[in-house]
Each structure stands twice: as structure tokens, then as C-alpha cells.
Amino acid sequence: MANSSNYKLSAATANLKYTELYPYKDSAVNSKEFLQKIVDVLMEFVRSTNDRKEKVLEFHHPEEMKKILDLKIPEQGLSLQSLIDDCATTLKYQVKTGHPHFFNQLSCGLDIISMAGEWLTATANTNMFTYEIAPVFILMENVVMTHMREIIGSNWKNGDSILAPGGSISNLYAFLAARHKMFPNYKEKGIATIQGQLVMYTSDQSHYSVKSCSSVCGLGTDNCLMVPSDIHGRMIPAELERLILDRKGKGHIPFFVACTSGTTVLGSFDPINEIADICQKYGMWLHVDAAWGGGLLLSKKYRHPRLTGIERADSVTWNPHKLMGTLLQCSTIHFKENGLLMSCNQMAADYLFMQDKLYDVEFDTGDKVIQCGRHNDIFKLWLQWRAKGDEGFEKHMDKLMELSEYMVKRIKEQPEKFYLILEPEMVNVSFWYIPSRLRNVAHSAAREAELGKICPILKGRMMQSGTLMVGYQPDDRRPNFFRNIISSAAVTEKDVDFLLSELDKLGNDL
Amino acid sequence: MANSSNYKLSAATANLKYTELYPYKDSAVNSKEFLQKIVDVLMEFVRSTNDRKEKVLEFHHPEEMKKILDLKIPEQGLSLQSLIDDCATTLKYQVKTGHPHFFNQLSCGLDIISMAGEWLTATANTNMFTYEIAPVFILMENVVMTHMREIIGSNWKNGDSILAPGGSISNLYAFLAARHKMFPNYKEKGIATIQGQLVMYTSDQSHYSVKSCSSVCGLGTDNCLMVPSDIHGRMIPAELERLILDRKGKGHIPFFVACTSGTTVLGSFDPINEIADICQKYGMWLHVDAAWGGGLLLSKKYRHPRLTGIERADSVTWNPHKLMGTLLQCSTIHFKENGLLMSCNQMAADYLFMQDKLYDVEFDTGDKVIQCGRHNDIFKLWLQWRAKGDEGFEKHMDKLMELSEYMVKRIKEQPEKFYLILEPEMVNVSFWYIPSRLRNVAHSAAREAELGKICPILKGRMMQSGTLMVGYQPDDRRPNFFRNIISSAAVTEKDVDFLLSELDKLGNDL
């Protein structure tokens, strides 16, 4: 890229090409100097991410950004110095998702230990399909997955788990296993041969990946029923039962319920025990999508009542890359029953997963996934858990929840400026910001509509000032509103105070 | 882990916990020292990976390895020094997939530039669903994907592409888009409502992920027909047509052909043009799975005739993490037609992908994928391509092919010790090693069986000596045989000589 750099390689190295590095050259000298300079660039990004005086982002519109950056693929390779400059420029314009004033996504923060783990993962550059080429990582996966299952429930120890590239694919695994368990012949014969239309259920607040399963897997989205939720955003069990009976009456086959523990927008928790009773009554698979809320399993104080009953599920999605702050991506799917992943997904690829190896091939995982090769997503989580211990993760969860409670308190103390939409169960705080002109207006649908219109404008100002990022969205009950997330260990009470005062500074004239 | 370390933090830092690092503490001092020590560990791994005197691996059986390592999750977090030691120990027992004597997988090698890119990716720690939080990376994705499509064919420029977590998921995207294009109602109504059984075709040499699509998506594996291949491992077009007509005769709906460019075991290339003619004749979607062979598109010398006709496909899978040496994972799927990814996969999740944003939301990708969040897999490829240029990648491809030709020549020069199974079209060299006792035995099915039995034993010796890794497998025509892969830029002719002499050293008494 065009920008000049603060990171200068030595004159002897700057104009060299990649062919002077490993593995093209035997000597470590140039490789070391190059990598060390990259590390300097990264260290400065880490520093500035943690510096509250630095901006969260330097916003440019896509067309402007294209002019600022030189992104083209050259015919001839560039010099090592140009590559260093490329890295520095890339980070200059990247949003600092670990900045204490970034409240925009479910995944916020930059955990240094997990980051170090990911640097190692990159350097080890291996695939997760066999013990043969990832011995330590495969064993780590076993240890951490067993630990997570034990946290879900004491009856889960002998189940099975796998890491997947994101919660959506984890939910897909659950769907596939459920279908396979109930209709083992579909794998060869196809679902067209199942006598009756399969139907799945999830709440109208669930993540869209659940509905996506119904499309991907051939049920059709008309057969993924969105069960109404109550004012807190929790699935209404009586509505679930009504919709099950309705489809049964049509001769359909309800077989799968995806319950959400921590909805994307409101952070609500479906009542697992009541839903489990219904699943039991009708012989349906219960999946708990705790991609978001799963982290609270680690807190004695906040686990109940939110996740009470989770041990009754058949499968659980839980994303460490969300509340636990593990680097992206780290998603896990757990099954109470062992063996299902293998029998469901195995394609008997003997040419890849041979049975006559030197070692116990029970440790190979390639044949039980739909991915074949998998990125190593375990090391960054394992190292982080070694650093924090169970105790450290519990403290982290409690702190995030306490900060969210603090934010709610601060919002309630300023009713003229902020309107709290509901008492949160989690770190999602849903609210409207009220500009000066609407402060003395009685709350009504008309005022909500006005407050909703302000959200994108205020968000635009945040991005252009670069001082803050908070997400907004509409839902099925209200126009746009802000959803603030505290999932970063960087956030303090002062940052929450800053967030509220900065919103007011940027938005009071709207 | 228990092992003592060569990497000592200062006495002041060694016993500290993670809470003394960012973001818990404002000062950069401890974070810098910790990360620098991690980098020292990684630099040594890079050095030893590139040192031919070092072993490729230090093998231990899983149960032994569990005793050597301390992998448990502690109640209380460990010290920073313990974490450094954990990293060093992990790499001590990790297989060096970038070692010049690692010929075991399709993905071999450790590209330093791509690795530096992945370190940056980890540090930037963002998700790829919106321009809002990944502006530079989203633009890079556009630039690189357009460049790759232009390489596939001049008529592809205005198509669409996405990065996926591995070739299996890329192939799944192709299947989903094909089904959506031909049966747009299935998305809502399900495939049970399509009038007739959908049928897909691929060769008996294809990757098992193609067959897996038929199971995942509800067709059933009985409706994924494995078209016979010729002795070179290439799909026989006449057989494809026969099987299409056979199913049409039953009232079924053949709709999808997955042609392979670079099969997993033999490295064979299906004849694309002849298959494209058949697809055209019967109105079927043509997908080319060039996950493995796609890299040869970058070589004027080797592209033809292997990939001739690829521009006639509807979709192409191409994995830079294989032949191009990009770090794991980096897989791409390309479509000739723009808009299909979006219309196929969009679930209208307005609460995540708002249309009223500050910037042009055409740049947001989250709604056209089945993943929701995606790992940033583009930066490591972009940086590598900047370093190499098109020219550097072309040289890389030509070198890999020339080294494979060299290996074939050396094998043919030693017919008493090695039996070449077929003339390779790619860098897969399939052969048997012949121990002393079988050298004067005429080649027959009985001798093949004996040679096959030797493979796992010889592989075991390679792993236990730690000097070499080469993969083996059976196929549908023969018992176990070795499949050597040269996909690493580290390999030289001397390494090929070493490989052959080491096999003889380890195996001549078998």
C-alpha cells in the first residue's frame, strides 16, 4: 500500500523479496528480521487497542477506502518492506474490536493469551482430522470438550463433541444428528422417503441459522416453525405445544426443537425445563443453542435459573468465541450420546481415514465431521483456560454481568436521556437514546418511531467520530433500538459512563 | 505442562498471572515481554521446521502422550511462565508439517508470509460478516476473489465468490446454489415437494464431501451416483451419460455433476469439456471441485489440458491452502452467476444485516453465507499474493510439478526398489516400495497384496524414526500404496532423493 511506514527494515533487507526467507533460504536471519518487524506492527496495534485515547476506528466509505488503499494483486511480487507497510496500513484502517469502547458485537475484546495461542496455531499450521498430524491438539480437544460436557451436566461426560466453524454450523450438526438418530435410513435413502413431512421448531427470537438448517437440509423454511415468545423474548411453551399438535394433526412429524439460551438481540433464555417436558412427551430431540449464553454455565451466580435444565438436552451449541472471549472462531457442539456424530457423518472414506495405522485410530476425528479438514480452534481456548482456570472464567462472567447491571442502573438514573426497553437477563442492554427535542414528549408508538429513526444517524456519527461503536437493529415488536454488548474484559464502569455520555454528546441535537 | 523451559521470563514477570496483562493492566510492559517470549518459542519452531537435521516429529502413542503432557484444565489459572512452557512443550510434540521431509498431506509447507498474515489476522480478531467491522478485509476479499474468477475464465469477472471453512463446505455451497437455481421453491417448501427424486453425479475418485452433500441436504447417498473412472482415475463421460439416462428413465431428475480437477489420491483430472457437453445437453449444473488442482490454473505450462474447459462450469471450488501453500484454512467457492449466493442463503435476518446503514451495505457478506460469522481467511492469502505476485505463484506451481517429474524419473531409475502405479498428472506420486525379499518376484496380484501389507508397517517406522512422513491408502483397485505429495516450497531434488533412500533404509528388511 502507498502509505509510508514507521516500521523500517534494515537497508540490507528492505528491498529483498520473499525468496530470501525460509524455506527458500537456509539462513534464519532475514526471516527473523521480517517476522520481528511484523510483531512490532502487531504490538503497536495491541497497545493502541488498549489505549482509551485512541479511536475505535477511522471510518471511510467503501469507495473512498478503495482509493486510500492499494489492494491490487501485482504481476511481480513486492519487497519485504512493502509487505510490512501493507500490514501497518491494514491495521490503521481496521476497527479495533478489542477497544474498551467497542460494544458492537457479541464477540468483543482481545484476549492476549488466546491471541498468543492463535499465533502458535498459525505457526503449527496443521489440520485437525487425524492424531497423526495433530497429536497434541487432538488430545487437547478431548480434554477441553470433556470438561465442557461435564459443566453442561454430570450425565454428559461420556457424550461426544466437536469444534465447528461458528455456531451456525454447530446448529447444523445438531439438526443432522437428530435427523439421523430418528431416521437412520434417510442418510442413504433421502428425506423424500420419510413417511411424512419433518417439522422443526424454534422461537421467533432464535438465531436465523436454525431456520437456515431447514433450507439447507431440504425441509424448507415453511417447516421450521417460529414459536411466539413472551415480552421477555422467551419461547412460550404452550405455543410450542399448540404448534406441535397442529402439525401432528396434519400428519406431519415434529422431531426437533431448538431452544435458545441467550438470544442474539435481547439476550433472553427460553425456559429449558418446560420445553424439555414437551420434547419428552412427544419424543422430540431437544437442542439448546447456547452459542451466546453458554458462557454463563461457568458462573454459579448467573447459571441459574437461566440455564437450568440444560442437562436434559440432547445437544448443546456453546461458542467460547463469544462470552468467554476466545479468539474468532471457536464454536463447540456437544452431544449427550456418543457415536452419533460418527454414524451420522461418516462416509467411509477409507482412503483418508485408514484403520490399519500405527496408533489407536479412535483418536482420529476426520470421519465424524462434514468438513474433512478442520482449522485448529482448540489451542487458543485450551491456553486461555490454562491461564484463567475455571475460577478466572467465573470471575470474567460475573464481571460482565455486574457491568451490565451497572449500565442498567445508570440508564435508569437518566430517564430523560435513555429508555430501557426491558430488564436484561444477560449482557445485552436494549435501549433508546432520547435526544433533547423528545425528552418532554410522552412515550408512545410515535415517539418510538422517532427514536428508531435516530439510531442509524447516531450510529453513523459514532463511526465518523470513531469514538464508540454500539449496534442497533429493529425487532418484530419495535423499530430500531440500540443493543449494547459487554463481552470484553477491557470494559470498566468508567467505560460504561463514557458510552452513555458520548451517546449524549453525539446525539442530543438529533 | 511439566517440562522445564528454555524460555525464561524475567523473575519479576514469571510468576504473574494473566491479570497483569492487557486489558487488565494499562501498562504494555508485561504484555510485551510475554508476547515476545511466545514469539521466541515460535521463531525456534520455524527454524527447526526448516532444519533438515531436525526430526519431522517425535512420535508417541496417544496413551503415552497423555502421560507426557499435562493437559488438564486447572481450577486456578497458571503463571505466565507456565503458559510459555505450555507453548514450548506443545510445539515439541507437534508434527512439523512445514518440514522438507513431510510429504504426508495435500497441505504441506509453512509459508512465512502467509503465517505473518495469520498472526495479523489473529491480532485484528474480527468477523467477516460486515464492512462495518472488517472494512479492509472485505475489500481485500473482493479484490482477490475477482482476480481468482478472472483466472478461471474471462466470462467469470462479474460472478460471485465466498471463502468457506474448507473444500467440503465450498462443495456444499455449490450444491445449494445449484438446487436453488433449478428449484427456487425448495427453500420454502422443501425438497419433498419437488416432483421427482433429485440425483447428483460425481466420479468414484471424487472427494467424499460430494457424497456427504447428498446426505446432509436430504437426497440420500443412494442418489449420489459414483460414475466409474478410467485407469487414469478420470471420470468416463460415456458412463456419466449412461447413468443420467438410466435415472431419467426412472422419472428421476439428474441436476448436478461434480467434476474433479485433481483427485485426492491419484491427482487425476476429469475431462471437463466432455462433461460440460453432457451437462449442457441435459440442462444440468456443472460444478468443478478444483480444491486440489485449482492451483495449476496459475501455470501456463500445466493448466492445459488438465483444467481446459473450466470456464464452462457453473461453480468452482479452489483451495489456496493446498497447492498455493496458504495457511490453513483458505478455501474459495466461485460462481459464474452473481446473486445466487444471496438468494439461496439469505434468511432476511434484518436484525443482523440492516439496510439503513451509514455505508453501502452491498459490501456486507453475512447474509449470503450459511455460517453467519466467518473467520478472516483472506488476509493471509492477500499478503502472500502481494509477496509472490502472479509470477511467483506460477513459478511455485512449475517447481512443484517439476519436482514431481523428478521423483517419477528417480523411481523409474530404481525399478527393483519402487513400483510406479501410474504416470501422475499432478504432484501425487503413487507407488509401492519393494523390500529386498520381493525384488525378484514377478509382479502379480499376490505381490501387490504383499506390498500393500508393508505400507502401514513402513509408515509406522517412518513415524517412530521421525525422519519422514508419506501417506498411504488403498483404493478401489489395489491394496495399500504410498501417495507422495510435493506441495511444499521447502522441497528440493535432494529432499526427493532423501525420501527414496530413507524409505529403502527403513523398509528393505520388511
mmCIF file of N, CA and C in Angstrom, chain B residues 368-455:
data_model
loop_
_atom_site.group_PDB
_atom_site.id
_atom_site.type_symbol
_atom_site.label_atom_id
_atom_site.label_comp_id
_atom_site.label_asym_id
_atom_site.label_seq_id
_atom_site.Cartn_x
_atom_site.Cartn_y
_atom_site.Cartn_z
ATOM 1 N N LYS B 368 -25.230 -13.829 2.814
ATOM 2 C CA LYS B 368 -25.160 -14.770 1.698
ATOM 3 C C LYS B 368 -24.431 -16.054 2.044
ATOM 4 N N VAL B 369 -24.135 -16.246 3.289
ATOM 5 C CA VAL B 369 -23.431 -17.464 3.703
ATOM 6 C C VAL B 369 -24.273 -18.261 4.691
ATOM 7 N N ILE B 370 -23.925 -19.523 4.869
ATOM 8 C CA ILE B 370 -24.658 -20.328 5.852
ATOM 9 C C ILE B 370 -23.981 -20.282 7.211
ATOM 10 N N GLN B 371 -22.904 -19.506 7.317
ATOM 11 C CA GLN B 371 -22.132 -19.505 8.545
ATOM 12 C C GLN B 371 -22.489 -18.400 9.512
ATOM 13 N N CYS B 372 -23.112 -17.322 9.050
ATOM 14 C CA CYS B 372 -23.213 -16.076 9.833
ATOM 15 C C CYS B 372 -21.783 -15.577 10.033
ATOM 16 N N GLY B 373 -21.211 -15.686 11.234
ATOM 17 C CA GLY B 373 -19.827 -15.250 11.408
ATOM 18 C C GLY B 373 -18.866 -16.100 10.595
ATOM 19 N N ARG B 374 -17.862 -15.435 10.015
ATOM 20 C CA ARG B 374 -16.826 -16.174 9.285
ATOM 21 C C ARG B 374 -15.467 -15.723 9.767
ATOM 22 N N HIS B 375 -14.553 -16.682 9.873
ATOM 23 C CA HIS B 375 -13.162 -16.357 10.165
ATOM 24 C C HIS B 375 -12.599 -15.561 8.994
ATOM 25 N N ASN B 376 -11.681 -14.673 9.293
ATOM 26 C CA ASN B 376 -10.990 -13.910 8.255
ATOM 27 C C ASN B 376 -9.925 -14.801 7.619
ATOM 28 N N ASP B 377 -10.247 -15.377 6.490
ATOM 29 C CA ASP B 377 -9.296 -16.250 5.785
ATOM 30 C C ASP B 377 -8.659 -15.558 4.589
ATOM 31 N N ILE B 378 -8.949 -14.269 4.417
ATOM 32 C CA ILE B 378 -8.452 -13.616 3.202
ATOM 33 C C ILE B 378 -7.088 -12.964 3.397
ATOM 34 N N PHE B 379 -6.821 -12.430 4.585
ATOM 35 C CA PHE B 379 -5.612 -11.609 4.704
ATOM 36 C C PHE B 379 -4.351 -12.402 4.414
ATOM 37 N N LYS B 380 -4.264 -13.618 4.936
ATOM 38 C CA LYS B 380 -3.055 -14.435 4.725
ATOM 39 C C LYS B 380 -2.842 -14.752 3.245
ATOM 40 N N LEU B 381 -3.927 -14.852 2.491
ATOM 41 C CA LEU B 381 -3.810 -15.115 1.052
ATOM 42 C C LEU B 381 -3.450 -13.836 0.307
ATOM 43 N N TRP B 382 -4.102 -12.759 0.667
ATOM 44 C CA TRP B 382 -3.819 -11.475 0.013
ATOM 45 C C TRP B 382 -2.351 -11.097 0.196
ATOM 46 N N LEU B 383 -1.860 -11.193 1.442
ATOM 47 C CA LEU B 383 -0.477 -10.782 1.715
ATOM 48 C C LEU B 383 0.513 -11.676 0.952
ATOM 49 N N GLN B 384 0.191 -12.948 0.903
ATOM 50 C CA GLN B 384 1.049 -13.904 0.204
ATOM 51 C C GLN B 384 1.090 -13.588 -1.300
ATOM 52 N N TRP B 385 -0.070 -13.212 -1.831
ATOM 53 C CA TRP B 385 -0.154 -12.913 -3.267
ATOM 54 C C TRP B 385 0.570 -11.601 -3.580
ATOM 55 N N ARG B 386 0.496 -10.643 -2.649
ATOM 56 C CA ARG B 386 1.280 -9.409 -2.806
ATOM 57 C C ARG B 386 2.765 -9.746 -2.841
ATOM 58 N N ALA B 387 3.164 -10.703 -2.001
ATOM 59 C CA ALA B 387 4.587 -11.052 -1.912
ATOM 60 C C ALA B 387 5.068 -11.788 -3.158
ATOM 61 N N LYS B 388 4.253 -12.693 -3.652
ATOM 62 C CA LYS B 388 4.669 -13.543 -4.761
ATOM 63 C C LYS B 388 4.329 -12.932 -6.114
ATOM 64 N N GLY B 389 3.232 -12.209 -6.161
ATOM 65 C CA GLY B 389 2.723 -11.779 -7.460
ATOM 66 C C GLY B 389 2.237 -12.999 -8.227
ATOM 67 N N ASP B 390 1.545 -12.739 -9.325
ATOM 68 C CA ASP B 390 1.102 -13.870 -10.157
ATOM 69 C C ASP B 390 2.304 -14.691 -10.619
ATOM 70 N N GLU B 391 3.381 -13.974 -10.904
ATOM 71 C CA GLU B 391 4.579 -14.629 -11.398
ATOM 72 C C GLU B 391 5.161 -15.613 -10.376
ATOM 73 N N GLY B 392 5.197 -15.182 -9.114
ATOM 74 C CA GLY B 392 5.758 -16.043 -8.067
ATOM 75 C C GLY B 392 4.929 -17.306 -7.881
ATOM 76 N N PHE B 393 3.613 -17.167 -7.963
ATOM 77 C CA PHE B 393 2.769 -18.365 -7.832
ATOM 78 C C PHE B 393 2.959 -19.293 -9.030
ATOM 79 N N GLU B 394 3.142 -18.692 -10.190
ATOM 80 C CA GLU B 394 3.377 -19.536 -11.372
ATOM 81 C C GLU B 394 4.676 -20.329 -11.212
ATOM 82 N N LYS B 395 5.709 -19.652 -10.748
ATOM 83 C CA LYS B 395 6.989 -20.354 -10.519
ATOM 84 C C LYS B 395 6.824 -21.470 -9.494
ATOM 85 N N HIS B 396 6.056 -21.178 -8.454
ATOM 86 C CA HIS B 396 5.818 -22.173 -7.396
ATOM 87 C C HIS B 396 5.167 -23.422 -7.990
ATOM 88 N N MET B 397 4.135 -23.223 -8.805
ATOM 89 C CA MET B 397 3.433 -24.365 -9.410
ATOM 90 C C MET B 397 4.381 -25.166 -10.306
ATOM 91 N N ASP B 398 5.121 -24.435 -11.131
ATOM 92 C CA ASP B 398 6.018 -25.125 -12.060
ATOM 93 C C ASP B 398 7.076 -25.926 -11.299
ATOM 94 N N LYS B 399 7.553 -25.341 -10.199
ATOM 95 C CA LYS B 399 8.574 -26.041 -9.416
ATOM 96 C C LYS B 399 8.007 -27.324 -8.792
ATOM 97 N N LEU B 400 6.801 -27.241 -8.237
ATOM 98 C CA LEU B 400 6.193 -28.433 -7.624
ATOM 99 C C LEU B 400 6.021 -29.534 -8.660
ATOM 100 N N MET B 401 5.586 -29.149 -9.853
ATOM 101 C CA MET B 401 5.361 -30.141 -10.909
ATOM 102 C C MET B 401 6.684 -30.733 -11.392
ATOM 103 N N GLU B 402 7.677 -29.872 -11.516
ATOM 104 C CA GLU B 402 8.984 -30.367 -11.973
ATOM 105 C C GLU B 402 9.608 -31.312 -10.951
ATOM 106 N N LEU B 403 9.447 -30.992 -9.682
ATOM 107 C CA LEU B 403 9.970 -31.893 -8.644
ATOM 108 C C LEU B 403 9.237 -33.235 -8.668
ATOM 109 N N SER B 404 7.962 -33.202 -8.956
ATOM 110 C CA SER B 404 7.196 -34.458 -9.030
ATOM 111 C C SER B 404 7.681 -35.271 -10.231
ATOM 112 N N GLU B 405 7.964 -34.573 -11.332
ATOM 113 C CA GLU B 405 8.514 -35.265 -12.502
ATOM 114 C C GLU B 405 9.885 -35.869 -12.177
ATOM 115 N N TYR B 406 10.647 -35.112 -11.403
ATOM 116 C CA TYR B 406 11.953 -35.628 -10.973
ATOM 117 C C TYR B 406 11.776 -36.893 -10.145
ATOM 118 N N MET B 407 10.814 -36.863 -9.249
ATOM 119 C CA MET B 407 10.581 -38.035 -8.388
ATOM 120 C C MET B 407 10.192 -39.249 -9.234
ATOM 121 N N VAL B 408 9.336 -39.022 -10.201
ATOM 122 C CA VAL B 408 8.916 -40.123 -11.086
ATOM 123 C C VAL B 408 10.135 -40.686 -11.829
ATOM 124 N N LYS B 409 10.987 -39.800 -12.308
ATOM 125 C CA LYS B 409 12.211 -40.219 -13.003
ATOM 126 C C LYS B 409 13.090 -41.074 -12.071
ATOM 127 N N ARG B 410 13.280 -40.623 -10.853
ATOM 128 C CA ARG B 410 14.122 -41.351 -9.897
ATOM 129 C C ARG B 410 13.514 -42.712 -9.570
ATOM 130 N N ILE B 411 12.191 -42.765 -9.476
ATOM 131 C CA ILE B 411 11.525 -44.051 -9.211
ATOM 132 C C ILE B 411 11.759 -45.007 -10.371
ATOM 133 N N LYS B 412 11.625 -44.473 -11.566
ATOM 134 C CA LYS B 412 11.808 -45.328 -12.745
ATOM 135 C C LYS B 412 13.249 -45.804 -12.885
ATOM 136 N N GLU B 413 14.166 -45.038 -12.355
ATOM 137 C CA GLU B 413 15.574 -45.443 -12.404
ATOM 138 C C GLU B 413 15.891 -46.567 -11.420
ATOM 139 N N GLN B 414 14.958 -46.822 -10.495
ATOM 140 C CA GLN B 414 15.208 -47.860 -9.481
ATOM 141 C C GLN B 414 14.043 -48.851 -9.453
ATOM 142 N N PRO B 415 13.806 -49.532 -10.579
ATOM 143 C CA PRO B 415 12.611 -50.384 -10.666
ATOM 144 C C PRO B 415 12.650 -51.564 -9.694
ATOM 145 N N GLU B 416 13.836 -51.906 -9.232
ATOM 146 C CA GLU B 416 13.899 -53.019 -8.267
ATOM 147 C C GLU B 416 13.334 -52.595 -6.916
ATOM 148 N N LYS B 417 13.445 -51.299 -6.585
ATOM 149 C CA LYS B 417 13.037 -50.821 -5.256
ATOM 150 C C LYS B 417 11.660 -50.149 -5.236
ATOM 151 N N PHE B 418 11.253 -49.619 -6.389
ATOM 152 C CA PHE B 418 9.998 -48.858 -6.414
ATOM 153 C C PHE B 418 9.155 -49.259 -7.617
ATOM 154 N N TYR B 419 7.853 -49.269 -7.403
ATOM 155 C CA TYR B 419 6.921 -49.620 -8.475
ATOM 156 C C TYR B 419 5.981 -48.439 -8.662
ATOM 157 N N LEU B 420 6.110 -47.764 -9.775
ATOM 158 C CA LEU B 420 5.244 -46.608 -10.052
ATOM 159 C C LEU B 420 3.869 -47.110 -10.497
ATOM 160 N N ILE B 421 2.836 -46.666 -9.844
ATOM 161 C CA ILE B 421 1.498 -47.201 -10.126
ATOM 162 C C ILE B 421 0.878 -46.573 -11.361
ATOM 163 N N LEU B 422 1.047 -45.272 -11.522
ATOM 164 C CA LEU B 422 0.631 -44.662 -12.797
ATOM 165 C C LEU B 422 1.364 -43.353 -13.022
ATOM 166 N N GLU B 423 1.394 -42.934 -14.276
ATOM 167 C CA GLU B 423 2.022 -41.653 -14.610
ATOM 168 C C GLU B 423 1.156 -40.549 -14.036
ATOM 169 N N PRO B 424 1.678 -39.787 -13.114
ATOM 170 C CA PRO B 424 0.810 -38.778 -12.475
ATOM 171 C C PRO B 424 0.541 -37.573 -13.372
ATOM 172 N N GLU B 425 -0.642 -36.996 -13.166
ATOM 173 C CA GLU B 425 -0.969 -35.738 -13.850
ATOM 174 C C GLU B 425 -0.633 -34.545 -12.967
ATOM 175 N N MET B 426 -0.318 -34.844 -11.704
ATOM 176 C CA MET B 426 -0.142 -33.762 -10.736
ATOM 177 C C MET B 426 0.981 -34.142 -9.783
ATOM 178 N N VAL B 427 0.979 -33.557 -8.593
ATOM 179 C CA VAL B 427 2.072 -33.818 -7.657
ATOM 180 C C VAL B 427 1.838 -35.050 -6.786
ATOM 181 N N ASN B 428 0.751 -35.756 -7.026
ATOM 182 C CA ASN B 428 0.521 -37.023 -6.327
ATOM 183 C C ASN B 428 1.323 -38.094 -7.051
ATOM 184 N N VAL B 429 2.273 -38.691 -6.357
ATOM 185 C CA VAL B 429 3.036 -39.794 -6.965
ATOM 186 C C VAL B 429 2.679 -41.076 -6.211
ATOM 187 N N SER B 430 2.049 -42.004 -6.929
ATOM 188 C CA SER B 430 1.544 -43.233 -6.319
ATOM 189 C C SER B 430 2.497 -44.377 -6.632
ATOM 190 N N PHE B 431 2.930 -45.051 -5.587
ATOM 191 C CA PHE B 431 3.947 -46.087 -5.807
ATOM 192 C C PHE B 431 3.950 -47.109 -4.674
ATOM 193 N N TRP B 432 4.588 -48.240 -4.935
ATOM 194 C CA TRP B 432 4.906 -49.179 -3.868
ATOM 195 C C TRP B 432 6.400 -49.171 -3.624
ATOM 196 N N TYR B 433 6.772 -49.349 -2.385
ATOM 197 C CA TYR B 433 8.163 -49.628 -2.069
ATOM 198 C C TYR B 433 8.326 -51.150 -2.043
ATOM 199 N N ILE B 434 9.415 -51.626 -2.632
ATOM 200 C CA ILE B 434 9.647 -53.075 -2.728
ATOM 201 C C ILE B 434 10.821 -53.467 -1.828
ATOM 202 N N PRO B 435 10.564 -54.228 -0.779
ATOM 203 C CA PRO B 435 11.663 -54.650 0.105
ATOM 204 C C PRO B 435 12.489 -55.753 -0.571
ATOM 205 N N SER B 436 13.649 -56.038 -0.024
ATOM 206 C CA SER B 436 14.593 -56.981 -0.645
ATOM 207 C C SER B 436 13.948 -58.299 -1.069
ATOM 208 N N ARG B 437 13.175 -58.872 -0.163
ATOM 209 C CA ARG B 437 12.651 -60.219 -0.408
ATOM 210 C C ARG B 437 11.676 -60.275 -1.589
ATOM 211 N N LEU B 438 11.144 -59.124 -2.000
ATOM 212 C CA LEU B 438 10.146 -59.148 -3.088
ATOM 213 C C LEU B 438 10.714 -58.613 -4.404
ATOM 214 N N ARG B 439 12.017 -58.369 -4.416
ATOM 215 C CA ARG B 439 12.598 -57.713 -5.598
ATOM 216 C C ARG B 439 12.693 -58.635 -6.802
ATOM 217 N N ASN B 440 12.870 -59.894 -6.528
ATOM 218 C CA ASN B 440 12.993 -60.813 -7.660
ATOM 219 C C ASN B 440 11.742 -61.636 -7.893
ATOM 220 N N VAL B 441 10.645 -61.114 -7.388
ATOM 221 C CA VAL B 441 9.357 -61.802 -7.555
ATOM 222 C C VAL B 441 8.590 -61.094 -8.684
ATOM 223 N N ALA B 442 8.047 -61.846 -9.612
ATOM 224 C CA ALA B 442 7.296 -61.245 -10.714
ATOM 225 C C ALA B 442 6.079 -60.498 -10.159
ATOM 226 N N HIS B 443 5.746 -59.369 -10.793
ATOM 227 C CA HIS B 443 4.623 -58.580 -10.280
ATOM 228 C C HIS B 443 3.308 -59.301 -10.555
ATOM 229 N N SER B 444 2.463 -59.379 -9.557
ATOM 230 C CA SER B 444 1.196 -60.105 -9.639
ATOM 231 C C SER B 444 0.281 -59.573 -8.561
ATOM 232 N N ALA B 445 -0.959 -60.017 -8.573
ATOM 233 C CA ALA B 445 -1.894 -59.612 -7.522
ATOM 234 C C ALA B 445 -1.360 -60.028 -6.154
ATOM 235 N N ALA B 446 -0.725 -61.173 -6.101
ATOM 236 C CA ALA B 446 -0.191 -61.647 -4.817
ATOM 237 C C ALA B 446 0.925 -60.724 -4.330
ATOM 238 N N ARG B 447 1.792 -60.297 -5.268
ATOM 239 C CA ARG B 447 2.852 -59.388 -4.849
ATOM 240 C C ARG B 447 2.266 -58.033 -4.423
ATOM 241 N N GLU B 448 1.263 -57.574 -5.150
ATOM 242 C CA GLU B 448 0.613 -56.311 -4.758
ATOM 243 C C GLU B 448 0.065 -56.394 -3.332
ATOM 244 N N ALA B 449 -0.534 -57.538 -3.028
ATOM 245 C CA ALA B 449 -1.082 -57.718 -1.683
ATOM 246 C C ALA B 449 0.034 -57.632 -0.639
ATOM 247 N N GLU B 450 1.152 -58.255 -0.933
ATOM 248 C CA GLU B 450 2.299 -58.201 -0.013
ATOM 249 C C GLU B 450 2.824 -56.771 0.127
ATOM 250 N N LEU B 451 2.955 -56.095 -1.012
ATOM 251 C CA LEU B 451 3.448 -54.711 -0.989
ATOM 252 C C LEU B 451 2.495 -53.812 -0.206
ATOM 253 N N GLY B 452 1.210 -54.136 -0.346
ATOM 254 C CA GLY B 452 0.210 -53.360 0.393
ATOM 255 C C GLY B 452 0.354 -53.546 1.892
ATOM 256 N N LYS B 453 0.650 -54.760 2.303
ATOM 257 C CA LYS B 453 0.777 -55.019 3.756
ATOM 258 C C LYS B 453 1.956 -54.274 4.365
ATOM 259 N N ILE B 454 2.939 -54.029 3.525
ATOM 260 C CA ILE B 454 4.144 -53.355 4.011
ATOM 261 C C ILE B 454 3.888 -51.880 4.354
ATOM 262 N N CYS B 455 2.945 -51.267 3.651
ATOM 263 C CA CYS B 455 2.752 -49.800 3.801
ATOM 264 C C CYS B 455 2.543 -49.352 5.244
#
